[in-house]
Short mmCIF file of C-alpha atoms in Angstrom, two decimals:
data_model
loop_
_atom_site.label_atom_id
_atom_site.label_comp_id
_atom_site.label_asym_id
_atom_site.label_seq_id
_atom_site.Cartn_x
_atom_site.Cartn_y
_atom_site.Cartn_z
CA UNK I 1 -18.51 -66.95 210.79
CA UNK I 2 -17.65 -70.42 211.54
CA UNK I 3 -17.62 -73.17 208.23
CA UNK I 4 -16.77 -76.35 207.47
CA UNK I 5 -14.93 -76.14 204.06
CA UNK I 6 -14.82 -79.40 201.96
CA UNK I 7 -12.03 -79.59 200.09
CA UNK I 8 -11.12 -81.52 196.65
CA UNK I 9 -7.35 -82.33 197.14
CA UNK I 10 -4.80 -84.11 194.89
CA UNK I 11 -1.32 -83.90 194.65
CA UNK I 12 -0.87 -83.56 190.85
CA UNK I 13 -2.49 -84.82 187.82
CA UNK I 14 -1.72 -88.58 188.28
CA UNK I 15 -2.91 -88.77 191.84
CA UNK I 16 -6.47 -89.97 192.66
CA UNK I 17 -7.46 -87.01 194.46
CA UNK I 18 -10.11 -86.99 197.22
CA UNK I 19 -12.56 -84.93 199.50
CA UNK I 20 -11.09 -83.24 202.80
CA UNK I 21 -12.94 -81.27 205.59
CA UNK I 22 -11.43 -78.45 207.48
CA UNK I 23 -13.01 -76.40 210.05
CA UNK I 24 -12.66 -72.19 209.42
CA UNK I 25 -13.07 -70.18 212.34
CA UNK I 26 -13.40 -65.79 212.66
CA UNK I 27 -14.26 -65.56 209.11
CA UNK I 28 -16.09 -62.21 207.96
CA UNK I 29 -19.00 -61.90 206.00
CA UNK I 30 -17.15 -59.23 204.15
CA UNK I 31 -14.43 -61.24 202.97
CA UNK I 32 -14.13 -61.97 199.54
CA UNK I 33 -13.89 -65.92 198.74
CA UNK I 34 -10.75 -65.88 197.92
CA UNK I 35 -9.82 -64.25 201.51
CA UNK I 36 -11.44 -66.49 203.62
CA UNK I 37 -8.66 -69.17 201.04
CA UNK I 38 -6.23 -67.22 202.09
CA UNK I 39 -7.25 -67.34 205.76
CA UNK I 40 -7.74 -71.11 205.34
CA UNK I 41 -3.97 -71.69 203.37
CA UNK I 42 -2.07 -69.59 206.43
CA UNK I 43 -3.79 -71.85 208.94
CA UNK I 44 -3.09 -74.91 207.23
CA UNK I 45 0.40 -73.45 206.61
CA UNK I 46 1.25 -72.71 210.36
CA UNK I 47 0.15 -76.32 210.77
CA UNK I 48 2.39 -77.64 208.53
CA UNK I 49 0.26 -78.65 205.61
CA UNK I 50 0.29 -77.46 202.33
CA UNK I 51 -1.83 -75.18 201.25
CA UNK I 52 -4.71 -75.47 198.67
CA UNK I 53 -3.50 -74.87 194.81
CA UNK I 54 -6.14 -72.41 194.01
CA UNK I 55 -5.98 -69.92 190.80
CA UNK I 56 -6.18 -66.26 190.91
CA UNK I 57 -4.92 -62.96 189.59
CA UNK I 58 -6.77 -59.50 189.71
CA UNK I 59 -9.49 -60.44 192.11
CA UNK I 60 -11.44 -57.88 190.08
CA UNK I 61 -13.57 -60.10 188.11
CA UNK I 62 -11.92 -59.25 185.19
CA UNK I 63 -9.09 -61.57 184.00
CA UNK I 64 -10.99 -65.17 184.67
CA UNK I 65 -8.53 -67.00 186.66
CA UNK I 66 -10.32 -68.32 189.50
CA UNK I 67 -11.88 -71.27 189.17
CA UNK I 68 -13.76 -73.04 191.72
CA UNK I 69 -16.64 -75.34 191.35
CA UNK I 70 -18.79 -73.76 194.90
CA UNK I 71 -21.67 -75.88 196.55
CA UNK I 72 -22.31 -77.57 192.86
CA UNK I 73 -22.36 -74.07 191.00
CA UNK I 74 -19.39 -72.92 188.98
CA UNK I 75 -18.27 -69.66 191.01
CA UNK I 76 -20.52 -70.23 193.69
CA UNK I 77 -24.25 -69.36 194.68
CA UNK I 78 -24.38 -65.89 193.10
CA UNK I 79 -24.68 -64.36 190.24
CA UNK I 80 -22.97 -62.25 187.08
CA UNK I 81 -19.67 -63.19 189.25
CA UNK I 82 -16.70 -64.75 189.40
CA UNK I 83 -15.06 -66.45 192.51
CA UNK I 84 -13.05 -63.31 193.72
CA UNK I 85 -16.19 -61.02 193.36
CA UNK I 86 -17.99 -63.99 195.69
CA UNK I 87 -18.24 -62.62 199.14
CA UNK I 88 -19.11 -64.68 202.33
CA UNK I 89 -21.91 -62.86 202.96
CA UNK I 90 -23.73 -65.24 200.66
CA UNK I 91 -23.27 -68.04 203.23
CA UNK I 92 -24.40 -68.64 206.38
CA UNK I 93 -22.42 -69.12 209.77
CA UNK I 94 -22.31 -72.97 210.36
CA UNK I 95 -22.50 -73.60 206.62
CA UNK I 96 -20.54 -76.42 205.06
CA UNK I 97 -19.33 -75.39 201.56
CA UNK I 98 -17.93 -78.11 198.68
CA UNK I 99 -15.24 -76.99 196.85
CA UNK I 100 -13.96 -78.90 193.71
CA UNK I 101 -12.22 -77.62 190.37
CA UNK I 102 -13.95 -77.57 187.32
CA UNK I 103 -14.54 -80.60 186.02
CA UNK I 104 -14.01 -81.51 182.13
CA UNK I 105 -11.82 -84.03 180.23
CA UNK I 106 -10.37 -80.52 178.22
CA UNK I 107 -9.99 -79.26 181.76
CA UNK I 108 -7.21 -81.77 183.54
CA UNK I 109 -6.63 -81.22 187.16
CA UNK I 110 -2.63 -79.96 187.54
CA UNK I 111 -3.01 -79.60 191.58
CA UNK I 112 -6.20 -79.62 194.20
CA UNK I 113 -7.94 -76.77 192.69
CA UNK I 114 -6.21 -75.35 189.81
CA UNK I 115 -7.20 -77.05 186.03
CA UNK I 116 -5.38 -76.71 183.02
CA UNK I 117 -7.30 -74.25 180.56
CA UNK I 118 -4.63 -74.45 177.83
CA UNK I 119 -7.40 -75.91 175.66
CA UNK I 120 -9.12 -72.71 175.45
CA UNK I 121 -5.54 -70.99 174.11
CA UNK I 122 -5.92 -73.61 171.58
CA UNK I 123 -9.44 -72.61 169.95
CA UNK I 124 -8.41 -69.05 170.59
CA UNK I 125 -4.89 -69.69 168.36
CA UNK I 126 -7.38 -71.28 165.86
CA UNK I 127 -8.80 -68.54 164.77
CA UNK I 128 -9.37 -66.41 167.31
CA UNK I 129 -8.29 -62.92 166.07
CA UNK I 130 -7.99 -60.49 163.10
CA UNK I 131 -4.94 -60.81 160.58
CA UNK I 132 -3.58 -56.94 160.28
CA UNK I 133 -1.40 -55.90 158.10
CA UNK I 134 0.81 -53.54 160.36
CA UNK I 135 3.28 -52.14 158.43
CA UNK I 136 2.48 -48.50 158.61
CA UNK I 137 -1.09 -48.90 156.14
CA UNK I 138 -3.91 -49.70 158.94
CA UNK I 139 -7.27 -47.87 158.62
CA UNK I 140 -7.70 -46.55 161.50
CA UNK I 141 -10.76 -48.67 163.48
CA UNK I 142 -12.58 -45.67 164.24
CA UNK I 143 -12.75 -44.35 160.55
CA UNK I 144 -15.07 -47.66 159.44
CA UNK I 145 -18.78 -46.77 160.45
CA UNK I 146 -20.41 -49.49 162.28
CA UNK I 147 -23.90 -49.88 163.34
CA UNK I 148 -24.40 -49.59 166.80
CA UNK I 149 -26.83 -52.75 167.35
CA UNK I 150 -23.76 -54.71 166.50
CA UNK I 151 -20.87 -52.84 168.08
CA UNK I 152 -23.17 -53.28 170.99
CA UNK I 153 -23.30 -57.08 170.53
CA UNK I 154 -19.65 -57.40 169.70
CA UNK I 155 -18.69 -55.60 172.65
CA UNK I 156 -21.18 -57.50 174.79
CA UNK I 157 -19.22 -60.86 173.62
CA UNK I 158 -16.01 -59.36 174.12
CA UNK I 159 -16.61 -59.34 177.69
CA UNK I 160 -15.88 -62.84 177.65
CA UNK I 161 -12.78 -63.37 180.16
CA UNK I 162 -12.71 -67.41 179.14
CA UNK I 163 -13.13 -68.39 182.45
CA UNK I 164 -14.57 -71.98 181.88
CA UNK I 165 -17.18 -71.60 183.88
CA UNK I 166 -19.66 -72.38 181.07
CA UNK I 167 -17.63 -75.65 180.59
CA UNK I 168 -18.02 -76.33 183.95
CA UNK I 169 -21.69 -75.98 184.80
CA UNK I 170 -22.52 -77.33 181.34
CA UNK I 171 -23.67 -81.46 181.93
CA UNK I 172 -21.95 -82.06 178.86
CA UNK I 173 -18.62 -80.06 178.96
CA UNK I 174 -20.02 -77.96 176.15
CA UNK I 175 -17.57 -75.27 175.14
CA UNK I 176 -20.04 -73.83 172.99
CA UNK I 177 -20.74 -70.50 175.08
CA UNK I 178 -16.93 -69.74 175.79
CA UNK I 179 -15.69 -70.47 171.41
CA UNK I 180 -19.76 -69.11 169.86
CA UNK I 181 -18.26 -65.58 171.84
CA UNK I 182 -15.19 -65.55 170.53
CA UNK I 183 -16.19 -66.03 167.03
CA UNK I 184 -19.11 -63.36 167.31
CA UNK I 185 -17.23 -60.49 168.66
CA UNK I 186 -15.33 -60.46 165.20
CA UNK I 187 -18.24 -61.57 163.05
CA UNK I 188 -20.15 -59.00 164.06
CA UNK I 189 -17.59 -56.26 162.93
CA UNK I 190 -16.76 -55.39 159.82
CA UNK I 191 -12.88 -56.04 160.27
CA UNK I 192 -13.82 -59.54 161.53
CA UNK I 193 -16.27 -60.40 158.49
CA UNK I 194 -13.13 -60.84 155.94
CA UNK I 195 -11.82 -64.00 157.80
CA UNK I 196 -15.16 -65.07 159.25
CA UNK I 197 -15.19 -68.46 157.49
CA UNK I 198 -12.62 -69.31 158.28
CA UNK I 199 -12.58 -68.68 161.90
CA UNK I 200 -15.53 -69.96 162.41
CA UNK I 201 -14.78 -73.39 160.98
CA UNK I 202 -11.13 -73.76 162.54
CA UNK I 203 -12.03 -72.73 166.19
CA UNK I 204 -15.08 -75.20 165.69
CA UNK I 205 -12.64 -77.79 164.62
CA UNK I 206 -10.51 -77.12 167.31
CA UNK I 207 -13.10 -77.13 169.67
CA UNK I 208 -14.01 -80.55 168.67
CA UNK I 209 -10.73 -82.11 168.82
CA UNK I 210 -9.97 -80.97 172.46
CA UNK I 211 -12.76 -83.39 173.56
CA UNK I 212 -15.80 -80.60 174.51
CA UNK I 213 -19.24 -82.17 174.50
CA UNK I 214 -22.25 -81.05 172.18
CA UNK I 215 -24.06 -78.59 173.22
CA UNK I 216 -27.54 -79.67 174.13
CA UNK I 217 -29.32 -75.75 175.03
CA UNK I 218 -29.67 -76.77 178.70
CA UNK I 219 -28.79 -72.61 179.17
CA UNK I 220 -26.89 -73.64 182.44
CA UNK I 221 -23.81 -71.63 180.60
CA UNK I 222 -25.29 -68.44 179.82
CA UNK I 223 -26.67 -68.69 183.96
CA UNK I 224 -23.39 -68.87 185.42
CA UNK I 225 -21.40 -66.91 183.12
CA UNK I 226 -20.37 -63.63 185.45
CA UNK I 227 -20.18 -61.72 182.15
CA UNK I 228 -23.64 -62.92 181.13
CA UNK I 229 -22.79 -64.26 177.72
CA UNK I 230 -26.09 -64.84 175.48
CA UNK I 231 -26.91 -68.10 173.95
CA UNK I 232 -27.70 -66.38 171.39
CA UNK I 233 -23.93 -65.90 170.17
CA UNK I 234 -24.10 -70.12 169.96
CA UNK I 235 -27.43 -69.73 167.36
CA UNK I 236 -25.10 -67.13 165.47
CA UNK I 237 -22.01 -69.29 165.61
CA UNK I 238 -24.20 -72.24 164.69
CA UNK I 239 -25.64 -70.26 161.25
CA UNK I 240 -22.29 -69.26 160.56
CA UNK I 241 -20.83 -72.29 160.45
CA UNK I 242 -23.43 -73.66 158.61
CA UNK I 243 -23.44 -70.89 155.75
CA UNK I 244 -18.80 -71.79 156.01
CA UNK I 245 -19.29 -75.14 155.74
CA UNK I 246 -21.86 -74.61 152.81
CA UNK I 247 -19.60 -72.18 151.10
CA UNK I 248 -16.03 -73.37 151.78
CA UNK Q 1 -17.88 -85.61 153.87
CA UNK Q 2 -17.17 -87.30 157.22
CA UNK Q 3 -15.58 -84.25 158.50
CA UNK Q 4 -18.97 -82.54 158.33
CA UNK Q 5 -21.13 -85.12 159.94
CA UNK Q 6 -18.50 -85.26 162.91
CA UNK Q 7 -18.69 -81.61 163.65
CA UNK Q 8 -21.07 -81.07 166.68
CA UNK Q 9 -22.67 -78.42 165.17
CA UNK Q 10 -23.65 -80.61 162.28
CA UNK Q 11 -24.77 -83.37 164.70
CA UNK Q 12 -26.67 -80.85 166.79
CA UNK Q 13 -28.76 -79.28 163.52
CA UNK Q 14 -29.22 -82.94 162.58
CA UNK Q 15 -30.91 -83.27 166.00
CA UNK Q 16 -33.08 -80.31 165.56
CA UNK Q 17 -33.97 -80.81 161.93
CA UNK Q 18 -35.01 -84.82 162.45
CA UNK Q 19 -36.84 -83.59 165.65
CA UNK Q 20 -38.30 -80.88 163.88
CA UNK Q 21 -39.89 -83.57 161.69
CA UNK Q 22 -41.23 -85.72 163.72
CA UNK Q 23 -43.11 -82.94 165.83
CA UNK Q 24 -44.69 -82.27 162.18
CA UNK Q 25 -45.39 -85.72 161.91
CA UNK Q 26 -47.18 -85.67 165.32
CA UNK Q 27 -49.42 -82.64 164.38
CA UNK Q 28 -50.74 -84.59 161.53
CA UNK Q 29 -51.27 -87.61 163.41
CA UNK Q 30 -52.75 -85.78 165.90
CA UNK Q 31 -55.41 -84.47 163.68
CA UNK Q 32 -56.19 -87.79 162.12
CA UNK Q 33 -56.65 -89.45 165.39
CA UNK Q 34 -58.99 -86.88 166.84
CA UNK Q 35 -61.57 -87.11 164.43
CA UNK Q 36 -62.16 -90.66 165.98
CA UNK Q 37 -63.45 -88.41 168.84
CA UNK Q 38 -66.22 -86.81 166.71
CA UNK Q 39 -66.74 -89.15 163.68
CA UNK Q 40 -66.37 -93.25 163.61
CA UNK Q 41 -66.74 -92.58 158.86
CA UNK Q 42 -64.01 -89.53 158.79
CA UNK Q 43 -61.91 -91.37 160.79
CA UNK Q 44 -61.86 -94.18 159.10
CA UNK Q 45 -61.76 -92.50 155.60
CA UNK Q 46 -58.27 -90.84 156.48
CA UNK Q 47 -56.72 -94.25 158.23
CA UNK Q 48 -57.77 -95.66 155.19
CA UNK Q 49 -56.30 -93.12 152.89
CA UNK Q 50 -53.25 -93.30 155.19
CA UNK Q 51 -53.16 -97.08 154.99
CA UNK Q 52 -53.92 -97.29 151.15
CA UNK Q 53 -52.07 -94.48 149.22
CA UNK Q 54 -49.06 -95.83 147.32
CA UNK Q 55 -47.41 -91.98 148.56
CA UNK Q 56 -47.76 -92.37 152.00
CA UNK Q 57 -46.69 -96.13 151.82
CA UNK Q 58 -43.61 -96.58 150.32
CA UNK Q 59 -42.35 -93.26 150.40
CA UNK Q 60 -43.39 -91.31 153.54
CA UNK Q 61 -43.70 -94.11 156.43
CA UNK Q 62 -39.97 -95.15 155.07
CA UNK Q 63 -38.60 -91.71 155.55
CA UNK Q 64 -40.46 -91.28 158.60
CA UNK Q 65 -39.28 -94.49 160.43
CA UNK Q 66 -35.49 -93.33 159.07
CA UNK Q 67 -36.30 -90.11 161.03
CA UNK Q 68 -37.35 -91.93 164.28
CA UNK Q 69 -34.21 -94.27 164.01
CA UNK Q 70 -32.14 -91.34 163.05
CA UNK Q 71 -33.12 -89.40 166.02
CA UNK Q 72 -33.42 -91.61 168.40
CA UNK Q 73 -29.81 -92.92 167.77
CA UNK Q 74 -28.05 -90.25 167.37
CA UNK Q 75 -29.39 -88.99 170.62
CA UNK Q 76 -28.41 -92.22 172.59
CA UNK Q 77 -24.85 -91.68 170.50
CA UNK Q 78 -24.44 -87.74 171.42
CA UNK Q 79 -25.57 -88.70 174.95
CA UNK Q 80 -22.68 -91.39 175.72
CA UNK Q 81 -20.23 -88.90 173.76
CA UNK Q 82 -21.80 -86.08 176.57
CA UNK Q 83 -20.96 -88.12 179.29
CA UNK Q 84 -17.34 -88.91 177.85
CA UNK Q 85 -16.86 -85.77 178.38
CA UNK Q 86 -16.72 -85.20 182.25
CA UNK Q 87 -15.25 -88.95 183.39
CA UNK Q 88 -14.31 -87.96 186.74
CA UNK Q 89 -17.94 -86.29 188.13
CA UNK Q 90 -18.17 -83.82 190.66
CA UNK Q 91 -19.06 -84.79 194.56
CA UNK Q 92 -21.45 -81.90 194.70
CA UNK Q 93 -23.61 -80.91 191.40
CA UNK Q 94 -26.45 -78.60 191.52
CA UNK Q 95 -27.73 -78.65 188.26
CA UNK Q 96 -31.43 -77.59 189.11
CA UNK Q 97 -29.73 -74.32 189.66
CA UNK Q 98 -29.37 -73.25 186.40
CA UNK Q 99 -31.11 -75.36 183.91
CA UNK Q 100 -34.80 -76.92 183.57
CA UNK Q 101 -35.37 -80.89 184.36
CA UNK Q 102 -36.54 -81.35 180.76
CA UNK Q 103 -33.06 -79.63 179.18
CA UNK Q 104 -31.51 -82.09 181.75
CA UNK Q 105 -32.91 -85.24 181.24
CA UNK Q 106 -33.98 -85.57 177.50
CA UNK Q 107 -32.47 -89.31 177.29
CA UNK Q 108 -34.99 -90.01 180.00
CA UNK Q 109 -37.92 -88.61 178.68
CA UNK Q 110 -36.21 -89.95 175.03
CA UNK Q 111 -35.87 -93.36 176.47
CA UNK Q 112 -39.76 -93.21 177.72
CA UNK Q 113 -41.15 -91.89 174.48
CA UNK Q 114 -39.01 -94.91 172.83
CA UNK Q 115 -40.34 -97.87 174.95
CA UNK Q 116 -44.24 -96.22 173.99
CA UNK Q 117 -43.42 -96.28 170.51
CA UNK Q 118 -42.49 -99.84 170.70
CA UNK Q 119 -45.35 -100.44 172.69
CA UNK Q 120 -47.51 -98.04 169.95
CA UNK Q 121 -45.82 -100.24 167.05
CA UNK Q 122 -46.43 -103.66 168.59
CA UNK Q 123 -50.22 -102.72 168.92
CA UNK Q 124 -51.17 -100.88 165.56
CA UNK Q 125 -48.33 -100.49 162.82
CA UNK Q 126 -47.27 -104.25 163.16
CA UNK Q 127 -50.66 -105.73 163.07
CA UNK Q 128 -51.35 -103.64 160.02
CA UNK Q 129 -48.40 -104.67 158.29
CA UNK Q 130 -49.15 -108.16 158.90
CA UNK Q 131 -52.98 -107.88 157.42
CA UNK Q 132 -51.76 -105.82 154.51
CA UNK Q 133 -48.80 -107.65 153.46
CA UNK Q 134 -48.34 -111.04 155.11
CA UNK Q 135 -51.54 -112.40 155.32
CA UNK Q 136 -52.96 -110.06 152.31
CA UNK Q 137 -56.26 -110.12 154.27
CA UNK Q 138 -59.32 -108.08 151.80
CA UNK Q 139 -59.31 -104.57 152.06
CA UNK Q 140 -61.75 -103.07 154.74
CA UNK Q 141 -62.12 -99.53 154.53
CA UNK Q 142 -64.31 -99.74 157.72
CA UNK Q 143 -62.27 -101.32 160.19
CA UNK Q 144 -59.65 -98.92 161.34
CA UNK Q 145 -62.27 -97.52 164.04
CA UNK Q 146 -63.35 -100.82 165.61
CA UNK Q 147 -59.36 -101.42 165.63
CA UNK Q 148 -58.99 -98.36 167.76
CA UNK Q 149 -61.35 -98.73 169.92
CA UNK Q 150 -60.66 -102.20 171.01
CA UNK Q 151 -57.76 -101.14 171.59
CA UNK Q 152 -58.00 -99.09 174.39
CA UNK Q 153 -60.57 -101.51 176.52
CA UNK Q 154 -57.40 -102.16 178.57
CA UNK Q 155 -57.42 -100.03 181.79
CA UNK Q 156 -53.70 -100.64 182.39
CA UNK Q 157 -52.63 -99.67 178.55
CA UNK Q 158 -54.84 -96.66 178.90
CA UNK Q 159 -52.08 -95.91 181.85
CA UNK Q 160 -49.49 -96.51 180.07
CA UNK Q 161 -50.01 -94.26 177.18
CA UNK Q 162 -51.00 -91.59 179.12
CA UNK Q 163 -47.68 -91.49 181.45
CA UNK Q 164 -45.92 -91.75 177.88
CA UNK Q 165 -47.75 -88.94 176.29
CA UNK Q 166 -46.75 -86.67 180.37
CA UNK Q 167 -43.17 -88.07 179.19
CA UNK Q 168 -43.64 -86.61 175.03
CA UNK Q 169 -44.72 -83.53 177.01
CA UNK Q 170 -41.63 -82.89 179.02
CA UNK Q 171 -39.19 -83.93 175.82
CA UNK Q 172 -41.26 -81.29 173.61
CA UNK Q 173 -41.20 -78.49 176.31
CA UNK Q 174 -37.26 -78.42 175.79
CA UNK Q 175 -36.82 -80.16 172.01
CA UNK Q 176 -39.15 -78.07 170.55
CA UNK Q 177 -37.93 -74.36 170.95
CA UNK Q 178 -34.24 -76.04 171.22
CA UNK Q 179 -34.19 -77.22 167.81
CA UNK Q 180 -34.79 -73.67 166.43
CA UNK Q 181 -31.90 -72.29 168.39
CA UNK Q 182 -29.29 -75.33 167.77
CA UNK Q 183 -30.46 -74.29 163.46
CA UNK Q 184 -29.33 -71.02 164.80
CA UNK Q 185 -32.74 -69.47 165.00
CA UNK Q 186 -32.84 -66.95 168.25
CA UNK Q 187 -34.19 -63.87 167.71
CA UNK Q 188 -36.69 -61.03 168.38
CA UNK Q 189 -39.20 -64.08 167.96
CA UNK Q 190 -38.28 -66.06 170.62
CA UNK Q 191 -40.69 -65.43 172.98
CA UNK Q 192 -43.32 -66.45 169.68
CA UNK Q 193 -41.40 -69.77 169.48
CA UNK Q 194 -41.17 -70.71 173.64
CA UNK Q 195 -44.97 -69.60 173.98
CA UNK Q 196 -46.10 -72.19 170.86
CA UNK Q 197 -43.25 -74.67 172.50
CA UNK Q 198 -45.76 -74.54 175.41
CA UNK Q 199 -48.85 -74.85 174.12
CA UNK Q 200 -48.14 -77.17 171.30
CA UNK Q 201 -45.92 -79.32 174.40
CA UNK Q 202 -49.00 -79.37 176.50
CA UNK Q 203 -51.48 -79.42 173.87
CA UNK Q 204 -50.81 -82.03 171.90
CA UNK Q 205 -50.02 -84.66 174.27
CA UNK Q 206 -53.12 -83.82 176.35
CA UNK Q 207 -54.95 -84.26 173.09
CA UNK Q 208 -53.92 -87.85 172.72
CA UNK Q 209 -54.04 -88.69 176.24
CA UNK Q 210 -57.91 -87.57 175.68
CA UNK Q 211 -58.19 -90.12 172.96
CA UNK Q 212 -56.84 -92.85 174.83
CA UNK Q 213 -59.23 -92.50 177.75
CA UNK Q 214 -62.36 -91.41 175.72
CA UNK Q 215 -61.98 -94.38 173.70
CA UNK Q 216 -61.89 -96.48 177.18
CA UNK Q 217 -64.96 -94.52 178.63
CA UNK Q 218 -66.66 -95.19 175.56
CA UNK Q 219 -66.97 -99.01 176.28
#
């Protein structure tokens, strides 16, 4: 395949940052999207330029790292993916493709495509996780019966790998998708339901303060999320932190 | 207490719950103004209770123009806040992708819905303020039809409402079954609440939009 890649690149966070085209030659419609970066950064590497600042880790799917903005869908054209899962295949020979970071105030560029999540380690410190006391007296998990409907649902919003991509796609920046998972997969389970005020309020909080726009149900999130979060883990974080905020 | 009403979940139920309202509010004035369809004396009798009872007065039209300000200004206020969020935009956005036009664009179809009501106010709710309590003209249980009717002799207002009500339509098609899940509402009844989002969407404004021109072909 033969593609014309367009490019967002910028030096660092306090550069302007603009669009630039570069022509791809021999690429295979097997390659994952990811390759045909690599193929692009060791041309543009025996030419002397430096290569595109792109995130990734397992190239599974699995640990969210990648994070491009593809043809003006977060991850790309397909679905119930991430970038690395993304194969050529989905283009077309002679294609041009636009390729930008995600974009969100809480998401600041750090180098062409790679954006500074750090505000998602922030709602996660908040409250995302269980206090255990481990000093030799935990019950062991598997000893507390839980219904399946919810271990089901819990695990579902555990597959959450906080890629972004839900902040990305989202018109308003909404983080709603990405924090409402977080705070059901513990809600949902017994353990979880101790601290669930709590949690729910100060990862909301924190949420709010990292600059996130409302949530206005567009469902653009729950599209593009390549774990297929529900919206319906924002309606639960949303009557949760309605019955905190009326209790605390 | 202002730590609650900044929280964007707060601000979103407000949304839902004030919206919520005023689609109540629409039902019943929807049912009021379609009896001017079949009957010139029931129609009249309600405007008339509408426009006479101490109740609906001073203590329902107050609460209800709070809930049109409310809503209407806090969306214009979440909507610049939104697009605070994302200052530098992307070169290449595809959001017909993945979301409907109406989730999309509710300022615009807000923004419509707005101008008609200002439009709706300057030709009925300000001229009845003004006979009731500037010029304390006598009380006329009979005129409210004849008011209505004359109304709509005007080709070009006829338009105009009925491109509002098109606009109503496309803000209730999202608002509707989105304020249920911003009050956390999304369950096994969903697909109850987006079928009666659809028909009460379509319904309802193609029920006024039937007024406004049957009232012109009636001339």
């Amino acid at each position: 395949m033969k593609l014309k890649l367009k490019i967002w690149r910028q030096k660092n966070s306090n550069d302007k940052g603009k669009i630039v085209s570069y022509d791809i030659e021999n690429i295979s419609p097997d390659m994952s999207f990811l390759e045909m970066m690599d193929v692009l950064n060791e041309q543009l590497t025996s030419d002397g330029v430096d290569p595109v600042a792109f995130d990734h880790d397992c190239r599974e799917g699995i640990c969210g790292s990648c994070s491009m903005f593809i043809n003006g869908e977060a991850h790309g054209p397909d679905r119930l993916v991430t970038t690395c899962q993304l194969h050529m295949r989905k283009f077309k020979d002679g294609d041009t493709i636009h390729i930008e970071p995600f974009r969100a105030n809480s998401f600041p560029v750090i180098k062409d495509l790679v954006v500074d999540r750090s505000s998602f380690d922030r709602i996660q410190h908040a409250g995302g996780y269980i206090s255990i006391n481990t000093s030799g007296n935990t019950q062991d998990a598997n000893a507390i019966p839980i219904e399946k409907n919810s271990a089901d649902k819990a695990f579902d919003a555990a597959t959450c790998i906080g890629c972004g991509a839900c902040v990305a796609t989202c018109k308003n920046s909404s983080a709603m998708l990405f924090v409402s998972a977080k705070v059901s997969q513990f809600s949902l389970l017994p353990q979880g339901k101790v601290e669930a005020n709590d949690r729910v309020l100060n990862m909301v909080k924190q949420m709010d303060e990292e600059g996130f726009g409302n949530c206005t149900n567009t469902g653009a999130c729950e599209v593009e999320c390549p774990k297929g979060i529900s919206l319906e883990n924002i309606a639960r974080m949303n009557r949760d932190f309605l019955k905190a905020k009326i209790s605390s | 207490m202002s730590n609650v009403i900044q929280a964007s979940i707060i601000k979103k139920i407000a949304m839902a719950v004030s919206g919520l309202f005023l689609i109540i509010f629409l039902f019943q004035h929807f049912v009021i103004n379609i009896t001017s369809v079949f009957s010139e004396s029931i129609f009249n009798q309600f405007s008339h209770f509408m426009g006479s009872n101490f109740v609906v007065q001073f203590i329902a039209q107050p609460i209800l123009i709070f809930g049109v300000i409310f809503h209407f200004v806090m969306g214009f206020v979440l909507d610049f806040q939104n697009r605070s969020s994302r200052k530098i935009k992307y070169v290449k956005y595809k959001g017909s992708s993945n979301a409907s036009w109406m989730s999309r664009n509710m300022i615009i179809s807000g923004a419509v819905v707005l101008s008609f009501l200002i439009l709706h106010f300057y030709d009925f709710w300000i001229p009845e303020m003004n006979y009731k309590y500037v010029e304390f003209l006598p009380d006329d249980p009979n005129r409210y039809y004849d008011e209505l009717s004359h109304k709509f002799e005007d080709l070009v207002k006829v338009v105009l409402y009925v491109i509002s009500f098109g606009f109503l339509s496309l803000h209730l098609l999202h608002g509707f079954s989105s304020a249920f899940q911003s009050m956390g509402i999304n369950n096994k009844y969903n697909y109850l609440v987006k079928t009666f989002t659809i028909v009460y969407a379509i319904g309802i404004p193609l029920g006024f939009s039937f007024i406004a021109i049957f009232h012109y072909l009636n001339h």
